Tab-separated table of N, CA and C in Angstrom:
chain	number	residue	atom	x	y	z
C	18	UNK	N	0.837	-1.176	0.000
C	18	UNK	CA	0.000	0.000	0.000
C	18	UNK	C	0.881	1.238	0.000
C	19	UNK	N	0.809	2.033	-1.025
C	19	UNK	CA	1.604	3.250	-1.120
C	19	UNK	C	0.961	4.345	-0.276
C	20	UNK	N	1.784	4.993	0.519
C	20	UNK	CA	1.302	6.043	1.400
C	20	UNK	C	1.300	7.382	0.666
C	21	UNK	N	0.261	8.187	0.904
C	21	UNK	CA	0.224	9.555	0.397
C	21	UNK	C	0.982	10.442	1.375
C	22	UNK	N	1.425	11.591	0.894
C	22	UNK	CA	2.151	12.517	1.767
C	22	UNK	C	1.311	12.921	2.976
C	23	UNK	N	0.021	13.017	2.816
C	23	UNK	CA	-0.854	13.474	3.894
C	23	UNK	C	-0.967	12.462	5.031
C	24	UNK	N	-0.844	11.173	4.726
C	24	UNK	CA	-1.074	10.175	5.765
C	24	UNK	C	0.185	9.380	6.129
C	25	UNK	N	1.356	9.931	5.836
C	25	UNK	CA	2.583	9.243	6.211
C	25	UNK	C	2.792	9.363	7.715
C	26	UNK	N	3.192	8.279	8.358
C	26	UNK	CA	3.414	8.318	9.806
C	26	UNK	C	4.538	9.290	10.169
C	27	UNK	N	4.358	9.985	11.280
C	27	UNK	CA	5.332	10.973	11.734
C	27	UNK	C	6.701	10.342	11.975
C	28	UNK	N	6.727	9.133	12.532
C	28	UNK	CA	7.993	8.452	12.784
C	28	UNK	C	8.751	8.203	11.486
C	29	UNK	N	8.036	7.775	10.458
C	29	UNK	CA	8.644	7.528	9.152
C	29	UNK	C	9.185	8.819	8.550
C	30	UNK	N	8.384	9.855	8.550
C	30	UNK	CA	8.790	11.139	7.976
C	30	UNK	C	9.992	11.704	8.730
C	31	UNK	N	9.939	11.668	10.050
C	31	UNK	CA	11.035	12.199	10.863
C	31	UNK	C	12.334	11.437	10.616
C	32	UNK	N	12.243	10.125	10.568
C	32	UNK	CA	13.432	9.303	10.363
C	32	UNK	C	14.037	9.537	8.985
C	33	UNK	N	13.188	9.606	7.978
C	33	UNK	CA	13.731	9.828	6.635
C	33	UNK	C	14.335	11.222	6.500
C	34	UNK	N	13.732	12.217	7.134
C	34	UNK	CA	14.312	13.559	7.084
C	34	UNK	C	15.679	13.604	7.764
C	35	UNK	N	15.794	12.948	8.911
C	35	UNK	CA	17.088	12.891	9.596
C	35	UNK	C	18.114	12.127	8.763
C	36	UNK	N	17.685	11.067	8.108
C	36	UNK	CA	18.586	10.298	7.247
C	36	UNK	C	19.022	11.112	6.036
C	37	UNK	N	18.078	11.846	5.444
C	37	UNK	CA	18.423	12.720	4.323
C	37	UNK	C	19.448	13.767	4.754
C	38	UNK	N	19.234	14.343	5.907
C	38	UNK	CA	20.155	15.350	6.432
C	38	UNK	C	21.537	14.743	6.681
C	39	UNK	N	21.577	13.605	7.351
C	39	UNK	CA	22.851	12.964	7.654
C	39	UNK	C	23.605	12.516	6.415
C	40	UNK	N	22.912	11.874	5.503
C	40	UNK	CA	23.561	11.399	4.284
C	40	UNK	C	24.006	12.560	3.399
C	41	UNK	N	23.145	13.557	3.291
C	41	UNK	CA	23.488	14.724	2.485
C	41	UNK	C	24.692	15.467	3.039
C	42	UNK	N	24.714	15.664	4.362
C	42	UNK	CA	25.874	16.310	4.973
C	42	UNK	C	27.125	15.451	4.842
C	43	UNK	N	26.950	14.139	4.894
C	43	UNK	CA	28.086	13.236	4.712
C	43	UNK	C	28.693	13.377	3.328
C	44	UNK	N	27.852	13.431	2.314
C	44	UNK	CA	28.347	13.610	0.939
C	44	UNK	C	29.119	14.914	0.838
C	45	UNK	N	28.544	15.992	1.354
C	45	UNK	CA	29.204	17.301	1.269
C	45	UNK	C	30.500	17.348	2.086
C	46	UNK	N	30.451	16.866	3.325
C	46	UNK	CA	31.630	16.949	4.197
C	46	UNK	C	32.775	16.072	3.695
C	47	UNK	N	32.472	14.824	3.364
C	47	UNK	CA	33.539	13.932	2.887
C	47	UNK	C	34.104	14.424	1.554
C	48	UNK	N	33.237	14.935	0.693
C	48	UNK	CA	33.705	15.490	-0.574
C	48	UNK	C	34.590	16.704	-0.363
C	49	UNK	N	34.196	17.574	0.558
C	49	UNK	CA	34.987	18.766	0.848
C	49	UNK	C	36.360	18.396	1.401
C	50	UNK	N	36.385	17.457	2.355
C	50	UNK	CA	37.664	17.045	2.937
C	50	UNK	C	38.551	16.400	1.877
C	51	UNK	N	37.978	15.620	0.981
C	51	UNK	CA	38.777	15.003	-0.088
C	51	UNK	C	39.374	16.069	-1.001
C	52	UNK	N	38.613	17.137	-1.256
C	52	UNK	CA	39.102	18.207	-2.132
C	52	UNK	C	40.185	19.056	-1.480
C	53	UNK	N	40.032	19.319	-0.198
C	53	UNK	CA	41.011	20.161	0.509
C	53	UNK	C	41.685	19.323	1.600
C	54	UNK	N	42.234	18.211	1.196
C	54	UNK	CA	42.774	17.244	2.150
C	54	UNK	C	43.923	17.815	2.979
C	55	UNK	N	44.889	18.413	2.354
C	55	UNK	CA	46.061	18.913	3.078
C	55	UNK	C	45.688	19.922	4.166
C	56	UNK	N	44.890	20.955	3.860
C	56	UNK	CA	44.520	21.902	4.916
C	56	UNK	C	43.608	21.289	5.993
C	57	UNK	N	42.962	20.178	5.685
C	57	UNK	CA	42.025	19.556	6.625
C	57	UNK	C	42.702	18.666	7.660
C	58	UNK	N	43.950	18.335	7.470
C	58	UNK	CA	44.617	17.370	8.345
C	58	UNK	C	44.582	17.772	9.817
C	59	UNK	N	44.925	18.986	10.142
C	59	UNK	CA	44.936	19.415	11.546
C	59	UNK	C	43.544	19.381	12.155
C	60	UNK	N	42.556	19.771	11.373
C	60	UNK	CA	41.190	19.735	11.880
C	60	UNK	C	40.754	18.298	12.153
C	61	UNK	N	41.089	17.376	11.265
C	61	UNK	CA	40.722	15.967	11.444
C	61	UNK	C	41.338	15.417	12.723
C	62	UNK	N	42.596	15.725	12.964
C	62	UNK	CA	43.263	15.265	14.187
C	62	UNK	C	42.582	15.855	15.420
C	63	UNK	N	42.122	17.096	15.329
C	63	UNK	CA	41.506	17.741	16.491
C	63	UNK	C	40.130	17.170	16.840
C	64	UNK	N	39.411	16.600	15.879
C	64	UNK	CA	38.053	16.101	16.146
C	64	UNK	C	37.954	14.577	16.194
C	65	UNK	N	39.063	13.885	16.029
C	65	UNK	CA	39.048	12.423	16.107
C	65	UNK	C	40.007	11.962	17.193
C	66	UNK	N	40.010	10.667	17.428
C	66	UNK	CA	40.953	10.118	18.398
C	66	UNK	C	42.273	9.748	17.726
C	67	UNK	N	42.436	10.132	16.481
C	67	UNK	CA	43.660	9.848	15.744
C	67	UNK	C	44.705	10.915	16.043
C	68	UNK	N	45.931	10.492	16.209
C	68	UNK	CA	47.020	11.439	16.458
C	68	UNK	C	47.916	11.581	15.242
C	69	UNK	N	47.603	10.848	14.194
C	69	UNK	CA	48.422	10.874	12.992
C	69	UNK	C	47.529	10.744	11.767
C	70	UNK	N	47.973	11.330	10.685
C	70	UNK	CA	47.228	11.243	9.430
C	70	UNK	C	47.830	10.205	8.496
C	71	UNK	N	48.659	9.310	9.021
C	71	UNK	CA	49.357	8.333	8.189
C	71	UNK	C	48.414	7.442	7.383
C	72	UNK	N	47.285	7.075	7.976
C	72	UNK	CA	46.382	6.134	7.306
C	72	UNK	C	45.282	6.817	6.496
C	73	UNK	N	45.126	8.117	6.672
C	73	UNK	CA	44.105	8.854	5.931
C	73	UNK	C	44.643	9.271	4.573
C	74	UNK	N	43.819	9.150	3.559
C	74	UNK	CA	44.168	9.618	2.219
C	74	UNK	C	42.911	10.248	1.608
C	75	UNK	N	43.070	11.040	0.574
C	75	UNK	CA	41.878	11.574	-0.103
C	75	UNK	C	40.967	10.459	-0.637
C	76	UNK	N	41.557	9.336	-1.033
C	76	UNK	CA	40.762	8.210	-1.539
C	76	UNK	C	39.801	7.701	-0.469
C	77	UNK	N	40.262	7.658	0.773
C	77	UNK	CA	39.416	7.230	1.891
C	77	UNK	C	38.166	8.110	1.968
C	78	UNK	N	38.341	9.413	1.871
C	78	UNK	CA	37.213	10.336	1.972
C	78	UNK	C	36.331	10.295	0.727
C	79	UNK	N	36.902	10.035	-0.419
C	79	UNK	CA	36.099	9.869	-1.637
C	79	UNK	C	35.229	8.614	-1.508
C	80	UNK	N	35.795	7.541	-0.962
C	80	UNK	CA	35.011	6.318	-0.749
C	80	UNK	C	33.878	6.566	0.244
C	81	UNK	N	34.168	7.284	1.329
C	81	UNK	CA	33.119	7.603	2.301
C	81	UNK	C	32.047	8.484	1.667
C	82	UNK	N	32.454	9.410	0.799
C	82	UNK	CA	31.493	10.258	0.095
C	82	UNK	C	30.602	9.408	-0.815
C	83	UNK	N	31.199	8.468	-1.530
C	83	UNK	CA	30.433	7.606	-2.436
C	83	UNK	C	29.431	6.753	-1.665
C	84	UNK	N	29.849	6.225	-0.530
C	84	UNK	CA	28.945	5.400	0.271
C	84	UNK	C	27.836	6.271	0.870
C	85	UNK	N	28.162	7.489	1.264
C	85	UNK	CA	27.137	8.410	1.769
C	85	UNK	C	26.133	8.747	0.667
C	86	UNK	N	26.609	8.874	-0.567
C	86	UNK	CA	25.717	9.117	-1.702
C	86	UNK	C	24.790	7.921	-1.922
C	87	UNK	N	25.320	6.719	-1.779
C	87	UNK	CA	24.498	5.510	-1.886
C	87	UNK	C	23.431	5.492	-0.788
C	88	UNK	N	23.813	5.898	0.411
C	88	UNK	CA	22.856	5.997	1.513
C	88	UNK	C	21.781	7.024	1.194
C	89	UNK	N	22.174	8.161	0.632
C	89	UNK	CA	21.223	9.207	0.264
C	89	UNK	C	20.238	8.698	-0.785
C	90	UNK	N	20.733	7.978	-1.773
C	90	UNK	CA	19.865	7.396	-2.796
C	90	UNK	C	18.883	6.414	-2.146
C	91	UNK	N	19.383	5.618	-1.210
C	91	UNK	CA	18.522	4.677	-0.505
C	91	UNK	C	17.404	5.375	0.251
C	92	UNK	N	17.730	6.447	0.938
C	92	UNK	CA	16.712	7.176	1.702
C	92	UNK	C	15.687	7.818	0.766
C	93	UNK	N	16.146	8.346	-0.345
C	93	UNK	CA	15.210	8.924	-1.315
C	93	UNK	C	14.244	7.854	-1.806
C	94	UNK	N	14.750	6.663	-2.073
C	94	UNK	CA	13.885	5.555	-2.502
C	94	UNK	C	12.937	5.134	-1.376
C	95	UNK	N	13.444	5.123	-0.148
C	95	UNK	CA	12.586	4.776	0.995
C	95	UNK	C	11.450	5.797	1.115
C	96	UNK	N	11.773	7.073	0.951
C	96	UNK	CA	10.737	8.125	1.032
C	96	UNK	C	9.669	7.930	-0.045
C	97	UNK	N	10.055	7.294	-1.153
C	97	UNK	CA	9.094	6.996	-2.226
C	97	UNK	C	8.455	5.624	-2.010
C	98	UNK	N	8.669	5.051	-0.832
C	98	UNK	CA	8.107	3.758	-0.451
C	98	UNK	C	8.570	2.621	-1.364
C	99	UNK	N	9.848	2.659	-1.779
C	99	UNK	CA	10.416	1.607	-2.623
C	99	UNK	C	11.291	0.694	-1.763
C	100	UNK	N	11.014	-0.610	-1.807
C	100	UNK	CA	11.762	-1.579	-1.006
C	100	UNK	C	13.255	-1.579	-1.328
C	101	UNK	N	13.600	-1.322	-2.574
C	101	UNK	CA	15.012	-1.313	-2.962
C	101	UNK	C	15.799	-0.295	-2.151
C	102	UNK	N	15.148	0.787	-1.757
C	102	UNK	CA	15.813	1.807	-0.966
C	102	UNK	C	16.328	1.282	0.356
C	103	UNK	N	15.583	0.365	0.961
C	103	UNK	CA	16.014	-0.223	2.227
C	103	UNK	C	17.346	-0.947	2.054
C	104	UNK	N	17.503	-1.652	0.946
C	104	UNK	CA	18.738	-2.413	0.726
C	104	UNK	C	19.909	-1.497	0.359
C	105	UNK	N	19.631	-0.428	-0.389
C	105	UNK	CA	20.669	0.576	-0.649
C	105	UNK	C	21.153	1.152	0.681
C	106	UNK	N	20.197	1.549	1.509
C	106	UNK	CA	20.500	2.167	2.800
C	106	UNK	C	21.235	1.186	3.713
C	107	UNK	N	20.761	-0.049	3.771
C	107	UNK	CA	21.385	-1.073	4.606
C	107	UNK	C	22.843	-1.286	4.203
C	108	UNK	N	23.084	-1.489	2.919
C	108	UNK	CA	24.447	-1.707	2.442
C	108	UNK	C	25.350	-0.522	2.716
C	109	UNK	N	24.839	0.674	2.471
C	109	UNK	CA	25.644	1.876	2.688
C	109	UNK	C	25.956	2.063	4.166
C	110	UNK	N	24.992	1.836	5.023
C	110	UNK	CA	25.223	2.028	6.454
C	110	UNK	C	26.191	0.986	7.011
C	111	UNK	N	26.100	-0.234	6.527
C	111	UNK	CA	27.069	-1.249	6.960
C	111	UNK	C	28.474	-0.888	6.485
C	112	UNK	N	28.563	-0.362	5.264
C	112	UNK	CA	29.869	0.076	4.757
C	112	UNK	C	30.403	1.243	5.588
C	113	UNK	N	29.544	2.191	5.931
C	113	UNK	CA	29.978	3.325	6.747
C	113	UNK	C	30.382	2.893	8.156
C	114	UNK	N	29.800	1.804	8.606
C	114	UNK	CA	30.125	1.292	9.935
C	114	UNK	C	31.468	0.569	9.948
C	115	UNK	N	31.738	-0.198	8.887
C	115	UNK	CA	32.930	-1.054	8.906
C	115	UNK	C	34.085	-0.599	8.023
C	116	UNK	N	33.850	0.313	7.097
C	116	UNK	CA	34.960	0.801	6.275
C	116	UNK	C	36.056	1.465	7.122
C	117	UNK	N	35.695	2.313	8.086
C	117	UNK	CA	36.757	2.875	8.926
C	117	UNK	C	37.538	1.802	9.692
C	118	UNK	N	36.862	0.755	10.112
C	118	UNK	CA	37.535	-0.335	10.829
C	118	UNK	C	38.527	-1.037	9.915
C	119	UNK	N	38.111	-1.316	8.698
C	119	UNK	CA	39.000	-1.978	7.744
C	119	UNK	C	40.168	-1.082	7.342
C	120	UNK	N	39.926	0.207	7.230
C	120	UNK	CA	40.946	1.142	6.768
C	120	UNK	C	41.891	1.549	7.893
C	121	UNK	N	41.326	1.757	9.112
C	121	UNK	CA	42.100	2.357	10.206
C	121	UNK	C	42.322	1.441	11.402
C	122	UNK	N	41.551	0.367	11.498
C	122	UNK	CA	41.671	-0.531	12.647
C	122	UNK	C	40.475	-0.394	13.580
C	123	UNK	N	40.401	-1.277	14.568
C	123	UNK	CA	39.240	-1.344	15.457
C	123	UNK	C	39.040	-0.094	16.294
C	124	UNK	N	40.065	0.701	16.466
C	124	UNK	CA	39.898	1.934	17.236
C	124	UNK	C	38.969	2.918	16.520
C	125	UNK	N	38.715	2.694	15.241
C	125	UNK	CA	37.843	3.576	14.470
C	125	UNK	C	36.372	3.154	14.541
C	126	UNK	N	36.079	2.046	15.220
C	126	UNK	CA	34.691	1.591	15.329
C	126	UNK	C	33.889	2.572	16.175
C	127	UNK	N	32.711	2.943	15.712
C	127	UNK	CA	31.872	3.915	16.406
C	127	UNK	C	30.622	3.240	16.968
C	128	UNK	N	30.544	3.180	18.279
C	128	UNK	CA	29.367	2.603	18.937
C	128	UNK	C	28.155	3.506	18.716
C	129	UNK	N	28.374	4.815	18.730
C	129	UNK	CA	27.270	5.753	18.482
C	129	UNK	C	26.695	5.531	17.088
C	130	UNK	N	27.558	5.356	16.097
C	130	UNK	CA	27.108	5.074	14.734
C	130	UNK	C	26.331	3.761	14.695
C	131	UNK	N	26.803	2.755	15.416
C	131	UNK	CA	26.104	1.469	15.477
C	131	UNK	C	24.711	1.624	16.077
C	132	UNK	N	24.597	2.404	17.129
C	132	UNK	CA	23.299	2.604	17.791
C	132	UNK	C	22.317	3.291	16.839
C	133	UNK	N	22.742	4.398	16.215
C	133	UNK	CA	21.839	5.115	15.319
C	133	UNK	C	21.524	4.311	14.065
C	134	UNK	N	22.514	3.619	13.515
C	134	UNK	CA	22.272	2.775	12.345
C	134	UNK	C	21.244	1.703	12.678
C	135	UNK	N	21.410	1.037	13.805
C	135	UNK	CA	20.474	-0.012	14.221
C	135	UNK	C	19.073	0.543	14.431
C	136	UNK	N	18.978	1.673	15.105
C	136	UNK	CA	17.679	2.282	15.373
C	136	UNK	C	16.960	2.652	14.069
C	137	UNK	N	17.669	3.316	13.169
C	137	UNK	CA	17.044	3.735	11.913
C	137	UNK	C	16.680	2.524	11.055
C	138	UNK	N	17.529	1.509	11.026
C	138	UNK	CA	17.200	0.303	10.254
C	138	UNK	C	15.972	-0.398	10.821
C	139	UNK	N	15.854	-0.450	12.134
C	139	UNK	CA	14.666	-1.061	12.751
C	139	UNK	C	13.402	-0.276	12.410
C	140	UNK	N	13.507	1.038	12.411
C	140	UNK	CA	12.346	1.862	12.048
C	140	UNK	C	11.965	1.614	10.586
C	141	UNK	N	12.957	1.633	9.701
C	141	UNK	CA	12.661	1.386	8.286
C	141	UNK	C	12.119	-0.025	8.081
C	142	UNK	N	12.656	-0.981	8.813
C	142	UNK	CA	12.183	-2.360	8.705
C	142	UNK	C	10.722	-2.471	9.154
C	143	UNK	N	10.334	-1.691	10.132
C	143	UNK	CA	8.935	-1.735	10.595
C	143	UNK	C	7.961	-1.199	9.540
C	144	UNK	N	8.451	-0.387	8.604
C	144	UNK	CA	7.603	0.124	7.525
C	144	UNK	C	7.822	-0.640	6.213
C	145	UNK	N	8.694	-1.632	6.220
C	145	UNK	CA	9.064	-2.360	5.004
C	145	UNK	C	7.845	-2.993	4.325
C	146	UNK	N	6.927	-3.532	5.100
C	146	UNK	CA	5.768	-4.223	4.505
C	146	UNK	C	4.855	-3.259	3.736
C	147	UNK	N	4.965	-1.966	3.995
C	147	UNK	CA	4.148	-0.975	3.281
C	147	UNK	C	4.809	-0.493	1.997
C	148	UNK	N	6.074	-0.899	1.795
C	148	UNK	CA	6.794	-0.458	0.596
C	148	UNK	C	6.493	-1.377	-0.573
C	149	UNK	N	6.668	-0.841	-1.768
C	149	UNK	CA	6.411	-1.652	-2.963
C	149	UNK	C	7.696	-1.980	-3.678
């Protein structure tokens, strides 16, 4: 059953808006850092638990930007009540969760990211049966 804009559940609308915001900002931020990588190094060290930029490269941020774009596409599809969007979003969020671990090591694992990813996936999963 396709939902009209007028009767979409508030939880669904709120979650998709937050996902759109997060994914969209991720695309912009990761893209910006990849473009101005050298000047960004000190800022990255100041906001992360990393003390060295040895493992960071512009390619890393381009990959994160691409995965954030995939997440954004997934959320747009979810907002249109398309089941494929859930799988785009799921794959992108799992990549965003584990790519830093693979690239930088287990110290890069984010429990906060895991909590929000799990919560949003559970919410989307609860609306999955209404998607086409």
